[in-house]
Coordinates of C-alpha atoms in Angstrom, one line a residue:
Chain L
M1 CA -19.1 -23.9 23.3
K2 CA -21.8 -21.6 24.6
E3 CA -23.0 -19.3 21.8
S4 CA -25.4 -16.5 22.0
S5 CA -28.6 -16.8 19.9
T6 CA -27.7 -13.8 17.7
A7 CA -25.7 -14.7 14.6
L8 CA -22.2 -13.8 15.8
P9 CA -19.6 -14.7 13.2
P10 CA -17.2 -17.6 14.2
G11 CA -14.4 -16.4 16.4
T12 CA -16.3 -13.3 17.7
T13 CA -17.6 -13.5 21.3
E14 CA -20.3 -11.2 22.7
T15 CA -17.7 -9.0 24.4
Y16 CA -15.9 -8.1 21.3
S17 CA -18.8 -8.0 18.8
G18 CA -18.9 -4.2 18.7
L19 CA -15.2 -4.0 18.2
H20 CA -15.2 -6.6 15.4
K21 CA -18.1 -4.9 13.7
W22 CA -16.3 -1.6 13.5
L23 CA -13.0 -3.2 12.5
Q24 CA -14.8 -5.0 9.7
R25 CA -16.1 -1.7 8.4
G26 CA -12.7 -0.1 8.7
L27 CA -11.1 -3.0 6.9
F28 CA -13.6 -2.8 4.1
V29 CA -12.9 0.9 3.6
C30 CA -9.1 0.2 3.5
L31 CA -9.6 -2.7 1.1
A32 CA -11.8 -0.6 -1.2
A33 CA -9.4 2.3 -1.1
L34 CA -6.4 0.1 -1.9
V35 CA -8.3 -1.6 -4.7
L36 CA -9.1 1.8 -6.2
E37 CA -5.6 3.1 -5.7
G38 CA -4.0 0.0 -7.2
S39 CA -6.3 0.1 -10.2
F40 CA -6.4 3.8 -11.0
T41 CA -3.1 5.3 -10.0
F42 CA -1.1 4.5 -13.1
P43 CA -3.8 5.6 -15.6
F44 CA -4.3 8.8 -13.6
L45 CA -0.6 9.6 -13.5
A46 CA -0.2 8.8 -17.2
A47 CA -3.0 11.2 -18.0
W48 CA -1.7 14.0 -15.7
Y49 CA 1.8 13.7 -17.1
G50 CA 0.8 13.9 -20.7
W51 CA -0.1 10.4 -22.0
P52 CA -1.2 9.7 -24.8
T53 CA 0.0 13.0 -26.3
L54 CA 3.4 12.2 -25.1
S55 CA 4.6 8.6 -25.4
L56 CA 6.0 7.0 -22.3
V57 CA 9.6 7.5 -23.5
E58 CA 8.8 11.2 -24.2
M59 CA 7.3 11.5 -20.7
C60 CA 10.4 9.9 -19.2
S61 CA 12.6 12.4 -21.0
E62 CA 10.5 15.4 -20.0
L63 CA 10.5 14.2 -16.3
Q64 CA 14.3 13.9 -16.5
K65 CA 14.6 17.4 -17.9
V66 CA 12.6 18.8 -15.0
R67 CA 14.3 16.7 -12.4
Y68 CA 17.8 17.7 -13.4
S69 CA 16.9 21.2 -14.8
D70 CA 18.6 20.2 -18.0
D71 CA 16.9 20.4 -21.4
T72 CA 19.4 18.2 -23.1
R73 CA 18.7 15.1 -21.0
E74 CA 17.0 12.3 -22.9
C75 CA 15.6 9.0 -21.7
V76 CA 17.7 6.1 -23.1
F77 CA 15.3 3.3 -23.8
P78 CA 15.9 0.4 -23.4
Y79 CA 18.5 1.2 -20.8
P80 CA 21.5 -1.2 -21.1
L81 CA 21.4 -3.8 -18.4
F82 CA 24.6 -3.3 -16.5
A83 CA 25.3 0.3 -17.3
P84 CA 25.9 2.8 -14.5
A85 CA 23.0 4.7 -13.1
E86 CA 21.6 7.1 -15.7
A87 CA 22.2 10.2 -13.7
A88 CA 25.4 9.1 -12.1
A89 CA 27.6 12.1 -12.8
Q90 CA 24.9 14.8 -13.3
K91 CA 25.8 18.3 -12.3
T92 CA 22.8 20.3 -13.4
A93 CA 20.2 19.6 -10.7
K94 CA 19.2 22.6 -8.7
D95 CA 19.0 22.2 -4.9
D96 CA 19.4 24.2 -1.7
W97 CA 21.9 21.9 -0.1
G98 CA 22.2 21.4 3.6
V99 CA 21.3 18.7 6.2
Q100 CA 17.7 18.9 4.9
P101 CA 18.1 19.5 1.1
K102 CA 15.4 21.4 -0.7
P103 CA 14.8 20.7 -4.4
Q104 CA 14.4 23.6 -6.7
Y105 CA 12.7 22.1 -9.8
K106 CA 9.4 23.5 -10.9
R107 CA 6.0 22.0 -9.9
I108 CA 4.3 20.1 -12.8
G109 CA 0.6 20.9 -13.1
F110 CA -2.0 19.0 -15.1
R111 CA -0.5 18.1 -18.5
D112 CA 2.1 20.7 -18.1
L113 CA 4.7 18.3 -19.5
V114 CA 2.9 18.5 -22.9
K115 CA 3.0 22.3 -22.8
I116 CA 6.7 22.3 -21.8
H117 CA 7.5 19.8 -24.5
D118 CA 5.7 21.6 -27.2
E119 CA 7.1 25.0 -26.3
R120 CA 10.6 23.6 -26.3
V121 CA 10.2 21.9 -29.6
A122 CA 8.8 25.2 -31.1
R123 CA 11.7 27.1 -29.6
Q124 CA 14.2 24.7 -31.1
A125 CA 12.5 24.8 -34.4
A126 CA 12.6 28.6 -34.4
A127 CA 16.2 28.6 -33.4
N128 CA 17.0 26.1 -36.2
Q129 CA 15.1 28.3 -38.7
E130 CA 17.2 31.3 -37.7
R131 CA 20.4 29.4 -38.1
V132 CA 19.3 28.1 -41.5
Q133 CA 18.4 31.6 -42.7
Q134 CA 21.8 33.1 -41.5
Chain B
M15 CA -17.5 -21.5 34.2
N16 CA -16.2 -18.8 36.5
K17 CA -17.2 -15.6 34.8
K18 CA -15.4 -12.9 36.8
P19 CA -11.7 -13.5 35.8
I20 CA -12.6 -13.7 32.1
V21 CA -14.5 -10.4 32.2
D22 CA -11.6 -8.8 34.1
Q23 CA -9.1 -10.0 31.6
D24 CA -11.3 -9.0 28.7
R25 CA -11.7 -5.5 30.2
R26 CA -8.0 -5.1 30.6
R27 CA -7.4 -6.4 27.1
K28 CA -9.9 -3.9 25.7
R29 CA -8.3 -1.0 27.6
A30 CA -4.8 -2.0 26.4
L31 CA -6.0 -2.2 22.8
A32 CA -7.8 1.1 23.0
A33 CA -4.7 2.7 24.5
F34 CA -2.6 1.3 21.7
Q35 CA -5.0 2.7 19.1
L36 CA -4.9 6.1 20.7
L37 CA -1.2 6.1 20.9
I38 CA -0.5 5.0 17.3
Y39 CA -3.1 7.3 15.7
G40 CA -2.1 10.1 18.0
Y41 CA 1.5 9.7 16.8
L42 CA 0.5 9.7 13.1
F43 CA -1.8 12.7 13.6
T44 CA 1.0 14.5 15.4
M45 CA 3.4 13.8 12.5
F46 CA 0.8 14.9 10.0
L47 CA 0.3 18.2 11.9
I48 CA 4.0 18.8 12.1
Q49 CA 4.2 18.3 8.3
L50 CA 1.3 20.6 7.8
Y51 CA 2.9 23.2 9.9
M52 CA 6.2 22.9 8.0
Y53 CA 4.1 23.3 4.8
S54 CA 2.6 26.4 6.1
V55 CA 5.8 28.2 7.0
R56 CA 8.1 27.0 4.2
D57 CA 7.4 27.7 0.6
W58 CA 7.0 24.2 -0.7
Chain K
M24 CA -24.8 -34.4 15.6
S25 CA -28.4 -35.7 15.4
I26 CA -29.6 -33.1 12.9
L27 CA -31.1 -35.8 10.6
G28 CA -32.3 -38.2 13.3
L29 CA -34.2 -40.4 10.9
Q30 CA -31.4 -42.9 9.9
G31 CA -28.4 -44.1 11.8
T32 CA -25.2 -42.3 13.0
F33 CA -23.5 -43.2 9.7
D34 CA -26.0 -41.0 7.8
T35 CA -25.8 -38.0 10.1
S36 CA -22.0 -38.0 10.0
S37 CA -22.2 -38.3 6.2
A38 CA -24.6 -35.4 6.2
Y39 CA -22.0 -33.4 8.2
D40 CA -19.2 -34.6 5.9
G41 CA -21.4 -33.5 2.9
H42 CA -21.9 -30.1 4.4
D43 CA -18.3 -29.8 5.3
Q44 CA -17.2 -30.8 1.8
K45 CA -19.7 -28.4 0.2
S46 CA -18.4 -25.6 2.5
R47 CA -14.8 -26.3 1.6
Q48 CA -15.7 -26.4 -2.1
A49 CA -17.6 -23.2 -1.9
Q50 CA -14.7 -21.5 -0.1
R51 CA -12.2 -22.8 -2.6
Q52 CA -14.4 -21.6 -5.5
A53 CA -14.6 -18.1 -3.9
D54 CA -10.8 -18.1 -3.3
K55 CA -10.2 -19.2 -6.9
W56 CA -11.5 -15.8 -7.9
M57 CA -10.3 -13.7 -4.9
L58 CA -6.7 -14.7 -4.9
P59 CA -5.8 -14.0 -8.6
G60 CA -7.9 -10.9 -8.3
A61 CA -6.0 -9.7 -5.3
V62 CA -2.6 -10.6 -6.8
M63 CA -3.5 -8.7 -10.0
M64 CA -4.5 -5.7 -8.0
T65 CA -1.2 -5.6 -6.3
T66 CA 0.5 -5.2 -9.6
A67 CA -1.3 -1.9 -10.0
I68 CA -1.1 -2.2 -13.8
L69 CA -3.5 -5.2 -13.9
G70 CA -5.7 -3.7 -11.3
P71 CA -8.7 -3.0 -13.5
I72 CA -8.8 -6.7 -14.4
G73 CA -8.2 -7.9 -10.9
F74 CA -10.9 -5.9 -9.2
P75 CA -13.9 -7.5 -10.9
L76 CA -12.4 -11.0 -10.3
F77 CA -12.0 -10.2 -6.6
L78 CA -15.6 -8.9 -6.3
K79 CA -16.9 -12.1 -8.0
G80 CA -15.1 -14.1 -5.3
V81 CA -16.5 -12.0 -2.5
A82 CA -20.0 -12.4 -4.0
L83 CA -19.6 -16.2 -4.2
Q84 CA -18.5 -16.3 -0.6
R85 CA -21.4 -14.2 0.6
K86 CA -23.8 -16.4 -1.4
A87 CA -22.3 -19.5 0.2
A88 CA -22.6 -18.0 3.7
A89 CA -26.2 -17.0 3.0
A90 CA -26.9 -20.6 1.9
G91 CA -25.8 -21.8 5.3
L92 CA -22.4 -23.2 4.4
S93 CA -19.5 -22.9 6.8
V94 CA -17.2 -20.5 5.0
R95 CA -14.5 -18.4 6.5
P96 CA -15.8 -15.4 8.6
L97 CA -16.0 -12.4 6.3
I98 CA -13.7 -10.3 8.6
C99 CA -11.0 -13.0 8.3
T100 CA -11.3 -12.9 4.5
L101 CA -11.1 -9.1 4.5
L102 CA -8.2 -9.1 6.8
G103 CA -6.3 -11.8 4.9
Y104 CA -6.7 -10.3 1.5
L105 CA -6.1 -6.8 2.8
V106 CA -2.7 -7.9 4.2
I107 CA -1.9 -9.7 0.9
M108 CA -2.6 -6.5 -1.0
D109 CA -0.9 -4.2 1.5
S110 CA 2.3 -6.2 1.6
G111 CA 2.1 -7.0 -2.1
L112 CA 1.7 -3.4 -3.2
N113 CA 4.6 -2.3 -0.9
S114 CA 6.8 -5.2 -2.1
I115 CA 6.0 -4.5 -5.8
G116 CA 6.8 -0.8 -5.4
W117 CA 9.9 -1.3 -3.5
S118 CA 11.2 -4.3 -5.4
L119 CA 10.8 -2.2 -8.6
D120 CA 12.9 0.5 -7.0
L121 CA 15.5 -1.9 -5.8
I122 CA 15.9 -3.9 -9.0
A123 CA 14.0 -2.4 -11.8
H124 CA 14.9 1.3 -11.3
H125 CA 15.9 1.8 -15.0
S126 CA 12.9 0.2 -16.5
L127 CA 10.6 2.5 -18.5
I128 CA 7.8 1.9 -15.9
N129 CA 9.9 3.2 -13.1
R130 CA 11.4 6.1 -15.0
T131 CA 8.0 7.3 -16.0
L132 CA 5.1 6.2 -13.8
V133 CA 7.0 5.7 -10.6
T134 CA 8.9 9.0 -10.8
A135 CA 5.6 10.6 -11.9
W136 CA 4.1 9.3 -8.6
G137 CA 7.0 10.7 -6.9
N138 CA 6.6 14.1 -8.6
M139 CA 2.9 14.1 -7.5
F140 CA 3.0 12.8 -4.0
D141 CA 6.5 12.1 -2.6
A142 CA 9.6 13.6 -4.1
G143 CA 11.7 10.9 -2.5
Y144 CA 10.9 9.1 -5.7
F145 CA 11.6 11.9 -8.0
W146 CA 14.5 13.9 -6.5
H147 CA 17.8 12.7 -7.9
Y148 CA 16.2 9.5 -9.0
N149 CA 18.7 7.0 -10.4
E150 CA 21.7 9.0 -9.4
L151 CA 22.9 6.6 -6.7
W152 CA 25.2 3.8 -7.8
I153 CA 22.5 1.4 -6.6
G154 CA 19.9 3.3 -8.7
G155 CA 16.4 4.2 -7.7
T156 CA 15.4 6.6 -5.0
G157 CA 18.1 8.7 -3.4
A158 CA 16.1 10.1 -0.5
P159 CA 17.8 9.7 2.8
G160 CA 17.0 6.5 4.5
E161 CA 14.7 5.3 1.8
K162 CA 16.9 2.6 0.3
S163 CA 17.6 1.3 3.8
W164 CA 13.9 0.9 4.5
E165 CA 13.5 -1.0 1.2
I166 CA 16.4 -3.3 1.9
A167 CA 15.3 -3.9 5.5
L168 CA 11.6 -4.4 4.9
V169 CA 11.1 -6.1 1.5
P170 CA 12.9 -9.4 2.2
T171 CA 11.8 -9.5 5.9
V172 CA 8.5 -8.1 7.0
F173 CA 6.6 -7.8 3.7
C174 CA 7.5 -11.4 2.8
M175 CA 6.6 -12.6 6.2
R176 CA 3.3 -10.7 6.2
L177 CA 2.4 -12.2 2.9
A178 CA 3.1 -15.8 4.1
A179 CA 1.3 -15.1 7.4
A180 CA -1.8 -13.8 5.5
I181 CA -1.9 -16.9 3.4
G182 CA -1.7 -19.1 6.5
F183 CA -4.4 -16.9 8.1
L184 CA -6.7 -17.3 5.2
Q185 CA -6.3 -21.0 5.5
M186 CA -7.4 -20.6 9.1
K187 CA -4.2 -22.0 10.4
R188 CA -3.0 -21.3 13.9
W189 CA 0.5 -20.4 12.7
G190 CA -1.1 -18.0 10.3
H191 CA -2.9 -16.3 13.1
Q192 CA 0.2 -16.2 15.3
W193 CA 2.5 -14.9 12.7
L194 CA 0.1 -12.3 11.5
I195 CA 0.2 -10.9 15.0
V196 CA 4.0 -10.8 15.0
T197 CA 4.2 -9.2 11.5
C198 CA 1.5 -6.7 12.3
W199 CA 3.5 -5.5 15.3
F200 CA 6.4 -5.3 12.9
G201 CA 4.2 -3.0 10.8
V202 CA 3.8 -0.7 13.8
I203 CA 7.6 -0.3 13.9
Y204 CA 7.9 0.5 10.2
W205 CA 5.1 3.0 10.2
V206 CA 6.6 4.8 13.1
G207 CA 10.1 4.9 11.6
Y208 CA 9.1 5.6 8.1
V209 CA 6.8 8.6 9.0
A210 CA 9.5 10.0 11.3
N211 CA 12.0 9.8 8.4
M212 CA 9.7 11.6 6.1
T213 CA 9.1 14.3 8.7
V214 CA 12.7 14.9 9.3
F215 CA 13.4 15.2 5.6
A216 CA 10.1 16.8 4.7
D217 CA 11.7 19.6 2.7
L218 CA 13.1 17.0 0.3
R219 CA 9.9 14.9 0.3
Y220 CA 7.4 17.6 -0.3
N221 CA 9.0 20.6 -1.9
H222 CA 7.4 21.3 -5.3
V223 CA 5.4 18.1 -5.4
V224 CA 1.9 18.5 -6.9
F225 CA 0.0 17.6 -3.8
P226 CA 2.3 18.2 -0.8
V227 CA 1.6 16.6 2.6
L228 CA -2.1 15.9 2.0
G229 CA -1.4 13.9 -1.2
W230 CA 0.9 11.5 0.5
W231 CA -1.3 11.1 3.6
I232 CA -4.5 10.6 1.7
Y233 CA -2.8 8.1 -0.5
D234 CA -0.9 6.1 2.1
I235 CA -3.3 6.2 5.1
F236 CA -5.1 3.2 3.8
Y237 CA -2.0 1.1 4.5
I238 CA -2.8 1.1 8.2
T239 CA -3.9 -2.5 8.1
P240 CA -1.5 -3.5 10.9
F241 CA -3.3 -1.1 13.3
L242 CA -6.7 -2.5 12.4
A243 CA -5.5 -6.1 12.4
I244 CA -4.0 -6.0 15.8
P245 CA -7.2 -5.5 17.8
Y246 CA -9.0 -8.2 15.9
L247 CA -6.1 -10.7 16.1
H248 CA -5.8 -10.2 19.8
T249 CA -9.6 -10.6 20.5
V250 CA -10.6 -13.3 18.1
N251 CA -11.4 -16.7 19.6
R252 CA -8.4 -18.8 18.7
E253 CA -10.5 -21.9 18.5
I254 CA -11.5 -21.1 14.9
F255 CA -7.9 -21.7 13.8
T256 CA -6.6 -25.2 13.4
D257 CA -3.1 -26.6 13.5

């Protein structure tokens, strides 16, 4: 096999050396990005949605409350194995229905779930207080 | 070795691969622009 | 093979065998770190553990190459492990959605991901009888792709990393498969963009920046079609 004197990697001929060089760089970028995404996505999401102030179960409940616009929804954990889907008969979700449905739940900002959770707990505590006093 | 046919085939191969890259990234970019446009006119 | 011309043919072939064995050993050593590292990174949760393992493997391979051993070309290593990670990450994510939709992980972190980037994984999650995402077309993509193309890509990548001819051939086939699913999946997202992006934390840009790095099929295809096939063995 006639090889050029420059150190071309095995499999790369002179014609395609430029192409392979740039592909290698692109592949490296993708690999690095996937590695970083794979490693840091879950910790970042956990921090954004209120961990560790909220436990994972509390985070689950808060997300459900937002998703179905229903403050009474709670996350059942552990979910029974062969039970029906947890939101099977829900009626509270807000959507603009049509051939391209548009959800109407609120956007959740950085650690907003903690704020929402605390405000609701305070509201419920205040409501309980009033009931007790009456 | 007869150089000419190989060079020709390689040239055609390179052109085809370049055309494919343009096509696929062009498609993705178009979809991205469509989605950006939708984002700009609808209140997402 | 008259590199060491001093003694007879027997000795030069044993020198070649020695080199070959050392090369294989070095490659195996490097892969012993890279493969578990890559597998751990595809689980996302174990990513921070997998990353340093993987880098150690890459460092070992580069050291072996610098020492003159015949290890796999770096681009083949990159491509192979990238395809493993790409198909692994997709498979994990979608298998969780197909089977483990009521696990705590899915109901928190996966729906959280959905809320941040792609409401297909938040909107009406776990309302379908089959559980998981209820976005139009999404379940169908999962059922179609996970047992077919993602498994095939994983297998082809392993064969490719072993420098097998079938690995090279099947990686070509499955990467073209990848073109099909990219085209279809993005089209579906665009048609139902209202559902996928309304009120997510980072609409449009978030999903694209996150997912653009899964374009391995498009980078693999030019390499696989232009690499000299002689480097792959039966």
